[in-house]
XYZ file of C-alpha atoms in Angstrom:
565
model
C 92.696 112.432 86.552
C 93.341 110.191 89.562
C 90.805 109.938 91.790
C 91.549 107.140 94.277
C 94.146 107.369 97.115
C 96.765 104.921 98.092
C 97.791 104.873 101.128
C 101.228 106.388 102.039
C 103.279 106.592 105.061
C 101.729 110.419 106.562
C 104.190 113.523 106.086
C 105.911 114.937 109.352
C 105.708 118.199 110.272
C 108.741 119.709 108.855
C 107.946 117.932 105.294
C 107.072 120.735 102.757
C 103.389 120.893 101.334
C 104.777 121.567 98.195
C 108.032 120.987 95.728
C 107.766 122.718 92.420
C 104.248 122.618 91.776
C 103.616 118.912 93.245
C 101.356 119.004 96.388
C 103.027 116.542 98.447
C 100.830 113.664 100.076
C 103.095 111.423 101.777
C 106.520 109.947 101.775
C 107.820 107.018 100.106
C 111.333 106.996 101.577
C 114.464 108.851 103.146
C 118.314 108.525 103.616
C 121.300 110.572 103.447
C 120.716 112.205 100.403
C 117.227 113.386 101.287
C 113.552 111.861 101.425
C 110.933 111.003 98.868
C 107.568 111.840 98.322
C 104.339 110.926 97.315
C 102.857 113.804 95.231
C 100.216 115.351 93.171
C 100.772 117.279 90.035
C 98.638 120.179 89.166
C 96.287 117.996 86.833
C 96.069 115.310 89.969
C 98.261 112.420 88.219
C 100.743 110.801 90.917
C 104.298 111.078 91.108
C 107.390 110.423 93.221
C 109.666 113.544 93.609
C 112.937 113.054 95.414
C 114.083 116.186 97.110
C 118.041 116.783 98.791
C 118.555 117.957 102.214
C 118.732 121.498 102.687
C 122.357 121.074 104.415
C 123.521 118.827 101.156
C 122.405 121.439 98.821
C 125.136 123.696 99.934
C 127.863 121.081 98.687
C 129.115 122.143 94.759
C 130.263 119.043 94.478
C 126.809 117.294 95.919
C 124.922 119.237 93.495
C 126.991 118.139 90.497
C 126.274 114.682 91.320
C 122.755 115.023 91.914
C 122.004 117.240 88.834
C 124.334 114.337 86.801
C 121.499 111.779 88.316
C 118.645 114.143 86.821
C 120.430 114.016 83.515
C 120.697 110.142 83.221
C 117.043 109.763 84.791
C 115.930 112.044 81.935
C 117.790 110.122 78.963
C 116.157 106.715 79.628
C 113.085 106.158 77.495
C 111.202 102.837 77.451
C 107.968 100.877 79.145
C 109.811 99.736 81.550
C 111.050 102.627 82.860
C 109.637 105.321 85.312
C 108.675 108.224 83.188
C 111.186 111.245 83.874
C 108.601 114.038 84.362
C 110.409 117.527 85.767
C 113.802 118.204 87.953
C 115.190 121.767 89.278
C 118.719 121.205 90.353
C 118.832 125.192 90.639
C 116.343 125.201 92.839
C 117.569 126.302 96.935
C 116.699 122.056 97.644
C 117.457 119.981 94.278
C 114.806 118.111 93.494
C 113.805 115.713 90.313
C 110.149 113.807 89.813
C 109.209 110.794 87.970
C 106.077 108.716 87.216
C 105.110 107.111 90.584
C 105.474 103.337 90.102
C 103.230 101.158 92.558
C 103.793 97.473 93.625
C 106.203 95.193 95.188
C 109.629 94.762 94.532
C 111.179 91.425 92.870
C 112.445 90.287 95.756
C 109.401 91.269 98.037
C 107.254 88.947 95.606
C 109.901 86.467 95.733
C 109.632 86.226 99.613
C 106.093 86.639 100.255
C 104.594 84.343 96.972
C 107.349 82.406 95.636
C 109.278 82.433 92.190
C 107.533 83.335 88.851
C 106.182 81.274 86.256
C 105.111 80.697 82.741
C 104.192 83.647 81.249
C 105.140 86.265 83.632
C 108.290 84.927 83.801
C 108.824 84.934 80.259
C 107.265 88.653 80.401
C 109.453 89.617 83.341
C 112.646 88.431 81.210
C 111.275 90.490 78.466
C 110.208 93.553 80.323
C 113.959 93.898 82.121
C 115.770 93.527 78.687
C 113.672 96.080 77.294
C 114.544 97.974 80.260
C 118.296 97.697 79.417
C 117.827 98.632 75.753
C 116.259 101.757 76.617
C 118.912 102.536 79.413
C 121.941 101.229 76.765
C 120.416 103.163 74.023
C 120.646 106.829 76.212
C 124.582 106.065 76.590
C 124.189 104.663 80.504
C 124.956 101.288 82.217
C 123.230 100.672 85.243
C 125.503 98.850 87.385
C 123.764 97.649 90.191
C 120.519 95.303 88.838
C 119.285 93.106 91.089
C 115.995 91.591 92.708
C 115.705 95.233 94.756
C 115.361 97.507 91.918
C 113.053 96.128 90.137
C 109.662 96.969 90.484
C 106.387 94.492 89.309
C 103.885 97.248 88.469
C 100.363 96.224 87.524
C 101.644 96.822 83.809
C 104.949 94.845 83.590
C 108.316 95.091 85.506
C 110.050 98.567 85.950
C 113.879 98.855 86.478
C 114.638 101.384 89.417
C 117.612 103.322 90.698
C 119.981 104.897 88.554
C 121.603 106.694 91.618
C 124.928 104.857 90.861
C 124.288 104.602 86.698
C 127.320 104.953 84.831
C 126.908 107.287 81.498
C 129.205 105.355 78.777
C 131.032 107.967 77.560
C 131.538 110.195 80.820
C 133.689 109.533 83.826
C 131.434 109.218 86.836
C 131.401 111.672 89.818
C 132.524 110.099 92.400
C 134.054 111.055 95.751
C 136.294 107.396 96.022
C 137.150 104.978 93.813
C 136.228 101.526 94.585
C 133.459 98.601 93.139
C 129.913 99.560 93.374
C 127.456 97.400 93.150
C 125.502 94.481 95.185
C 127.853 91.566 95.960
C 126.303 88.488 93.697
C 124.871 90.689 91.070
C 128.544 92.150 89.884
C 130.072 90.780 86.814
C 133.542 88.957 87.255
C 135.463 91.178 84.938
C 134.569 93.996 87.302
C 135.643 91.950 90.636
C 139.098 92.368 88.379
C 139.248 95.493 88.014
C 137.427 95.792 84.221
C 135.219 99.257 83.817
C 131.453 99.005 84.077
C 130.152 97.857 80.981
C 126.315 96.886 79.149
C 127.840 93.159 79.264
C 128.233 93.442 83.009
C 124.529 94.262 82.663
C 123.206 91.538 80.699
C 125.316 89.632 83.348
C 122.619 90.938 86.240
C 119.764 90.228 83.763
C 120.928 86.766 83.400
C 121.116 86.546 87.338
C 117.890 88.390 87.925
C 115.986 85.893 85.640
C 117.412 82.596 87.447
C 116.227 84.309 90.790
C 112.918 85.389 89.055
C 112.775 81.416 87.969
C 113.761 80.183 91.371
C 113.660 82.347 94.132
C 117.336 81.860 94.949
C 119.772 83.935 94.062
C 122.408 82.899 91.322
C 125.971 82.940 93.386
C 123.694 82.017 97.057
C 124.632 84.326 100.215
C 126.623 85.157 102.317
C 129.663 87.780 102.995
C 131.145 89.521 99.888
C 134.056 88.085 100.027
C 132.354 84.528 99.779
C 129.922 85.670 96.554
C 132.753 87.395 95.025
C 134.862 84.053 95.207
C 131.344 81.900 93.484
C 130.798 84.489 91.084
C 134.685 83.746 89.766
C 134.116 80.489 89.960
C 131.562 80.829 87.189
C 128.910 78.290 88.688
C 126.127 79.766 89.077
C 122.908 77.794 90.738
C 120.568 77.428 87.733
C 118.487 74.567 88.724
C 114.742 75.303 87.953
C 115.003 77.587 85.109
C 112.847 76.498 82.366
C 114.518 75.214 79.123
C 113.021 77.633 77.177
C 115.343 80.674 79.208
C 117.922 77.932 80.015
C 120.378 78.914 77.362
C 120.058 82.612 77.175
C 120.218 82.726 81.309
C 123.424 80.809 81.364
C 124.800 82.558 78.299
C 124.510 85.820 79.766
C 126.057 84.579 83.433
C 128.807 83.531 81.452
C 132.773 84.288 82.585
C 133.728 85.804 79.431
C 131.815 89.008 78.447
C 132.362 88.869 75.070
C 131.090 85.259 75.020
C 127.689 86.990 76.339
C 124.467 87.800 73.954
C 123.934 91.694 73.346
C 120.547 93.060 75.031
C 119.623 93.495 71.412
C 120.689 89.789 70.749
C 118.810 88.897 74.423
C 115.401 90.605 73.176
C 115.569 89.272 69.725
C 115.485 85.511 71.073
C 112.568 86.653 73.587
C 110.680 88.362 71.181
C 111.155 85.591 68.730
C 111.972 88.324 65.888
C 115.536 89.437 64.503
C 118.223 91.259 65.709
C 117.708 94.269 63.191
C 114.255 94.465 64.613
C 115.252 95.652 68.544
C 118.350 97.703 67.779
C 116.586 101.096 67.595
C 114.768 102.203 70.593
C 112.330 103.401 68.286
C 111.495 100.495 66.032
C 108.612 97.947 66.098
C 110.367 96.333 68.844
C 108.622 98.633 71.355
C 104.972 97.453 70.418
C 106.266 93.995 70.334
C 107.387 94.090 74.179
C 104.295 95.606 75.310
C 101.709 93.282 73.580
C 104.238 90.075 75.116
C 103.778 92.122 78.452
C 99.799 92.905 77.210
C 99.022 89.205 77.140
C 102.046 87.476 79.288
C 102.002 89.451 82.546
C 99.787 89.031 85.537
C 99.705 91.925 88.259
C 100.860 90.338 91.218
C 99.283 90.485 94.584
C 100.238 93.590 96.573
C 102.700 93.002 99.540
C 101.400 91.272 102.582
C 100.321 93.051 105.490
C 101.602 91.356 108.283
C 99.211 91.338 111.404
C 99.782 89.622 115.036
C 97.361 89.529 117.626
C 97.653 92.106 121.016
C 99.992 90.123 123.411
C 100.839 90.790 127.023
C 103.892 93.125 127.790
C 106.072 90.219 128.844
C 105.093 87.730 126.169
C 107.292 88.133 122.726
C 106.237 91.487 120.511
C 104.459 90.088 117.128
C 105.552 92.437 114.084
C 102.837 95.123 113.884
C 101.405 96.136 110.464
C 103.260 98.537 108.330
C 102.543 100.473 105.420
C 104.834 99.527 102.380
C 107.426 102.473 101.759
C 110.802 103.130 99.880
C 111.751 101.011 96.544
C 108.466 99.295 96.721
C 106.762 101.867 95.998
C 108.825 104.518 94.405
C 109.585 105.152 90.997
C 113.478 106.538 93.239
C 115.233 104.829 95.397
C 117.004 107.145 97.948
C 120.586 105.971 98.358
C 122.450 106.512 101.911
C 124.699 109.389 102.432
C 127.408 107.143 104.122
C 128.896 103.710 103.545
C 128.443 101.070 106.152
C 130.807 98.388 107.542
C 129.393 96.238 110.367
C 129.723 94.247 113.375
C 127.145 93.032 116.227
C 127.208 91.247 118.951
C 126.425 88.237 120.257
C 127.989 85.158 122.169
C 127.671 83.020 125.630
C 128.928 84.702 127.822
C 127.105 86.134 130.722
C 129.072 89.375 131.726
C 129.172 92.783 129.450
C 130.173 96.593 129.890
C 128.565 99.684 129.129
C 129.989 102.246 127.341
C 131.052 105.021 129.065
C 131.105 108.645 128.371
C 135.122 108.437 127.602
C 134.156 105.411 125.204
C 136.016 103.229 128.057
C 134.224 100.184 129.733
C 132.168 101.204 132.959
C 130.852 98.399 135.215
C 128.431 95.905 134.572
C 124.977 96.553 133.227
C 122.844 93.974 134.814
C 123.803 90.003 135.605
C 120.728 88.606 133.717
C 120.601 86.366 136.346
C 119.589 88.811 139.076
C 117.148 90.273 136.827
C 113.378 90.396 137.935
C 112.342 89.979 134.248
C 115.759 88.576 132.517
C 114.732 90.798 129.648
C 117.077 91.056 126.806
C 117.860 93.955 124.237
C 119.656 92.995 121.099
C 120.407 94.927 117.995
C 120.882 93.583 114.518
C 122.153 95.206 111.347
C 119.588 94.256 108.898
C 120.626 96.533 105.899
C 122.568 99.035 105.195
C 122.394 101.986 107.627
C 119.502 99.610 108.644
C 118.828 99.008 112.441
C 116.537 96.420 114.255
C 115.708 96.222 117.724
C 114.659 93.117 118.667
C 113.740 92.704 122.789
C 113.647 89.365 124.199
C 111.802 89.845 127.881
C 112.501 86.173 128.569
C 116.152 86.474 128.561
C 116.171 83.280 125.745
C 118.706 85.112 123.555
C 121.382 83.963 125.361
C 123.437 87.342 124.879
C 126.439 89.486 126.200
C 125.446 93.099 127.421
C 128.140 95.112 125.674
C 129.506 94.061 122.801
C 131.274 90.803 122.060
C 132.630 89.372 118.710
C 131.621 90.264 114.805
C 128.606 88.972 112.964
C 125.167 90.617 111.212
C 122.547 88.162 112.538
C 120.916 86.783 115.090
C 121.552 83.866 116.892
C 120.726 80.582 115.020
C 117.261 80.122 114.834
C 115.770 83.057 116.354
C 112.425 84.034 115.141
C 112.800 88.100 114.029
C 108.798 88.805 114.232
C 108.695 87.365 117.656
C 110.956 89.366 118.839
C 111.185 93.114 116.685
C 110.809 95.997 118.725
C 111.537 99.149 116.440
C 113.367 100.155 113.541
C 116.453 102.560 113.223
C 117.536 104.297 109.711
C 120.816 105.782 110.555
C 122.757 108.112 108.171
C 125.539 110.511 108.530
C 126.074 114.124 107.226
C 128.549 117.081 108.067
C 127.701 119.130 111.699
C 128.968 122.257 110.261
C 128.130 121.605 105.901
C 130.084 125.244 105.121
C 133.450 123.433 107.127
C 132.821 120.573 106.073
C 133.569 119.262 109.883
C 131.624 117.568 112.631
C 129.293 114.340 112.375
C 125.570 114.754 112.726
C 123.838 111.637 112.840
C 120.283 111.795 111.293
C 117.580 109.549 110.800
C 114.433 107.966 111.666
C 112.633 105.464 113.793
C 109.796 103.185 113.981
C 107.881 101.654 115.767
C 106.851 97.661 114.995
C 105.626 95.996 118.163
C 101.723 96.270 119.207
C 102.142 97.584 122.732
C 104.263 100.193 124.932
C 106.998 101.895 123.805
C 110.767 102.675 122.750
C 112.817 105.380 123.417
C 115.905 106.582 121.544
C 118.795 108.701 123.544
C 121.364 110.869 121.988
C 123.428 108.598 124.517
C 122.572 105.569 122.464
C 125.091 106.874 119.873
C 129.147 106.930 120.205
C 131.259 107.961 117.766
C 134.646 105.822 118.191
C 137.850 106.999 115.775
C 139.870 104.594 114.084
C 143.764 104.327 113.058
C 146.649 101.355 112.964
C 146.756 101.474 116.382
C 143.365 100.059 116.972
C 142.097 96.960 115.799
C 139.817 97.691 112.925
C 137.422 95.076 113.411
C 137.281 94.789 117.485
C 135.684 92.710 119.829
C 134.625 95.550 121.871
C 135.368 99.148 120.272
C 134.955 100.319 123.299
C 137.593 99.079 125.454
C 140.721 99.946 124.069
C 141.387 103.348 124.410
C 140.324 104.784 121.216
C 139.010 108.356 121.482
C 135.268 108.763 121.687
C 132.736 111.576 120.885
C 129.547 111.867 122.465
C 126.537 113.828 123.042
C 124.190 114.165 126.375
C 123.804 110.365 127.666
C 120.093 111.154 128.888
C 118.732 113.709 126.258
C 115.684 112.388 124.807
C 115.972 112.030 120.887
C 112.915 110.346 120.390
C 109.805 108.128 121.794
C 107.548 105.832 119.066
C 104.626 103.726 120.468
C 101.710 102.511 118.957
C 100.287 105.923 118.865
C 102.933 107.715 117.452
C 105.386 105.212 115.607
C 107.595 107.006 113.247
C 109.999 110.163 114.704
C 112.913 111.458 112.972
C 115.739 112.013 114.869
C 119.114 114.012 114.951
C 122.701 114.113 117.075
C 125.599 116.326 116.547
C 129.037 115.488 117.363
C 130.840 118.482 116.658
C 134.657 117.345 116.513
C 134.001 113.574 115.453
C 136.171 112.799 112.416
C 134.349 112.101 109.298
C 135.463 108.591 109.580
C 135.100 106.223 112.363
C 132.606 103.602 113.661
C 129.395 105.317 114.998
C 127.901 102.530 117.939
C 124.503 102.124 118.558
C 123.361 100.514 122.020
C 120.011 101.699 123.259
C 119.542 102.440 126.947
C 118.724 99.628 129.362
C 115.382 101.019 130.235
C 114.832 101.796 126.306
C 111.302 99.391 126.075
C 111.026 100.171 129.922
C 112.375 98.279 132.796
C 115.695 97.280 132.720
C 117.498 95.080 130.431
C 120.746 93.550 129.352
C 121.458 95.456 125.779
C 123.985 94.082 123.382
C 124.964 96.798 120.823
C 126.610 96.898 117.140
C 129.048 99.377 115.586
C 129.231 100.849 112.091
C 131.943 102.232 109.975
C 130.918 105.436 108.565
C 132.625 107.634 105.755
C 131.096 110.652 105.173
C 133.073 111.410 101.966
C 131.271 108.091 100.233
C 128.564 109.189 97.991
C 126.471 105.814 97.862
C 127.125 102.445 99.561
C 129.667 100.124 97.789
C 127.779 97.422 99.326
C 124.687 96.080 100.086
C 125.027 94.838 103.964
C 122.363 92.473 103.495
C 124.695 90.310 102.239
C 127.119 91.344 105.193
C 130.563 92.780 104.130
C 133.389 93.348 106.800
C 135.745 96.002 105.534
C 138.461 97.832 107.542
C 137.507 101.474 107.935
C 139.672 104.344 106.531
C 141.078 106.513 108.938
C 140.437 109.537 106.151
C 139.456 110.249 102.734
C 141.183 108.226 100.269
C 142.396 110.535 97.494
């Protein structure tokens, strides 16, 4: 039994004690389709169980997909997988459980203490292919590998996230066609329209080794458009890789899929043994892997905890410390509810509008100029669904109030921990789940600088509808007469402070259609005062069962104007 206790993000009040025997003990994560959790089985061991929103549950379709994600969890066998443990998708909130994996992601360990080497790397190669044997051999592909969903645990690397896995001899349940997958990480055949495939995986593994190798990704970044162009081009940035995974990395991240090694074939060459040897699941090949990741693999250093000293309120906010949550320390990553298209705003000009109840322009908020402080209030689309506040109280961000042109950054050469105020994790869901109408916009927010405050106002949120009449990607979505839904400018969603710095929030728009761009601009007295505040919208789709798209790599897609059939 367990006996020490990691530190998890603390449950809120409405989280259960309790989901099928598990005594819960924190969460790891939420989205869309629900919220993870840290828990406790009855004989103390530590798991993750991932349990649906009430209001989802009610959706037949919803719970076919989710009870199709328990089945392929619980087919996928291997060391370098999280342990299936237990699901109920009868149960009045669907719910599955796995092994809790701990450590950082790929990518986190990438960022924070550079690219891998020597043995670990050669274990890490090992420990993925392994990881795609054992998902190949249950009949699943897994469609969207990458840096993000992989896991280093003290014991190897564990492959996450089958939330869009593809069983091989099923037709997926989907709600809209389309590409899934992380722009950079998708094979070519599938930017042409091919099905998904275990050679578009070995594709990813290839990928995932030369970022392992080098800390850059394969194809660079950029928009989607741009990495789906380099990834056709089939010249990928190897540089750095180490001859002895030189030829199976560029192999695998070939054009031609049928040109590509097998896993089997991949594993053979890293294991040094023959192909005969790693074909079933349950051969030697097993005790092979784990004595390469016995005497290869280091346990890497646990994510940094990032710590800035007090400051004065009108000095630049320093990131505060946070507890690491989500895919870095799940054995599930949640996936979001809604898919996200996105533009923010930023440019020199030194005029901007508000947006007004009608979704119209109303006068000026604030001439900078004339400002006591000159404070500025910007928000950024860092992921998908994925909001930062960022609050300048110099005025150096050289912004327009309003909104102003497309773009998911901020401006060149801004420094994001000088200037992060909170965090908001925005999904969608149906208002009224038995109609099937209505928006409610649901989510939570944090708090990351050291001092004061940061309100969030059900005002902060319009819902704008789309159609040919409207541009689809506008300046300003809120100046040209599109029809707008919105909810009590000055109701009080929720306050986070250094006290108290994670709230979950909640706003219904009763007759919003389920597609349209939701903007977000907080108030101008949201960190106190008054500021200039330069917003970002969103396309949302409630129909879309996972994101087609990571928007850290910043895709700009029309939005429907309704479900596509």
């Amino acid at each position: 039994m367990t006996t020490d206790v990691p530190s998890f993000p603390p449950l809120k009040p409405r989280d259960p004690v309790e989901i099928g025997g598990y005594r819960t003990v924190g969460r790891l994560g939420a989205g869309g389709m629900g919220a993870v959790y840290a828990a406790r089985s009855p004989a103390g061991e530590l798991v993750a169980v991932k349990l649906v929103h009430g209001d989802l549950a009610t959706d037949p379709e919803f719970r076919a997909r989710f009870r199709r994600e328990a089945d392929l969890v619980g087919r996928v066998v291997g060391p370098c997988v999280p342990r299936f443990l237990a699901q109920d998708t009868a149960a009045d909130q669907p719910w599955l459980a796995t092994e809790y994996v701990s450590g950082p992601t790929l990518r986190q360990h990438v960022r924070e203490h550079g690219p891998l080497t020597g043995a670990s790397l050669h274990a890490f190669a090992t420990g993925v292919a392994e990881a795609l044997r054992a998902i190949h051999a249950a009949g699943i592909v897994h469609r969207d590998l990458k840096p993000g969903n992989v896991i280093l645990a003290p014991d190897g690397p564990k492959v996450l996230d089958f939330g869009i896995a593809r069983a091989i001899d099923e037709t997926a349940i989907t709600r809209t066609g389309g590409l899934f997958g992380t722009p950079g990480w998708v094979a070519p055949e599938l930017l042409k329209g091919a099905p998904p495939s275990v050679a578009a995986d070995v594709f990813a593994w290839g990928g995932l080794v030369a970022y392992a190798a080098t800390g850059r990704s394969p194809f660079g970044t950029g928009s989607a458009e741009t990495m789906a162009v380099r990834v056709l081009d089939g010249k990928p940035d190897l540089a750095g890789v180490p001859d002895s995974l030189m030829p199976l990395v560029r192999a695998a991240t070939g054009q031609d899929p049928r040109q590509r090694p097998t896993v089997e074939q991949t594993l053979a060459e890293l294991l040094g043994t023959d192909r005969a040897t790693v074909v079933d699941p349950g051969s030697d090949a097993t005790e092979l892997v784990t004595r390469v990741l016995r005497q290869g693999w280091e346990a890497p250093p646990p994510p940094t905890v990032f710590t800035g000293d007090p400051v004065p309120r009108r000095r630049p906010r320093r990131r505060r410390p946070r507890l690491l949550s989500g895919a870095a320390v799940s054995a599930l990553v949640l996936v979001a509810s809604a898919a996200w298209v996105a533009g923010d705003r930023f440019s020199q000009e030194p005029v901007g509008t508000d947006v007004g109840a009608d979704g119209g322009a109303t006068e000026e908020v604030g001439d900078g100029a004339g400002d006591e402080t000159g404070e500025q209030v910007a928000v950024e689309i860092a992921s998908n669904g994925l909001f930062m506040v960022h609050s300048d109280p110099d005025g150096t961000l050289d912004l327009t109030p309003g909104f102003d042109g497309a773009g998911s950054a901020l401006p060149e050469g801004v420094d994001r921990a000088e200037f992060v105020v909170a965090s908001v994790d925005v999904n969608t869901v149906y208002a009224d789940v038995q109609r099937q109408s209505g928006v409610k916009v649901i989510g939570e927010l944090e708090y990351l600088a050291d001092e004061g405050e940061f309100t969030l106002r059900a005002g902060d949120f319009v819902l704008l509808e789309v159609g040919d009449e409207w541009d689809p990607l506008p300046d300003d979505p809120t100046v040209d007469g599109r029809p707008a839904h919105t909810a009590p400018g000055d109701e009080v969603v929720a306050t986070v402070s250094t006290d108290t710095p994670n709230a979950e929030f909640e706003v219904d728009f009763a007759d919003a259609p389920q597609s349209g761009l939701l903007t977000y601009r907080p108030a101008a007295n949201a960190v106190g005062g008054t500021a200039e505040v330069a917003g970002v919208y969103t396309c949302y789709m409630n129909w879309h069962p996972y994101p087609p798209v990571d928007m850290t790599d910043e895709e700009y897609v029309p939005c429907p104007t309704e479900r596509p059939e």
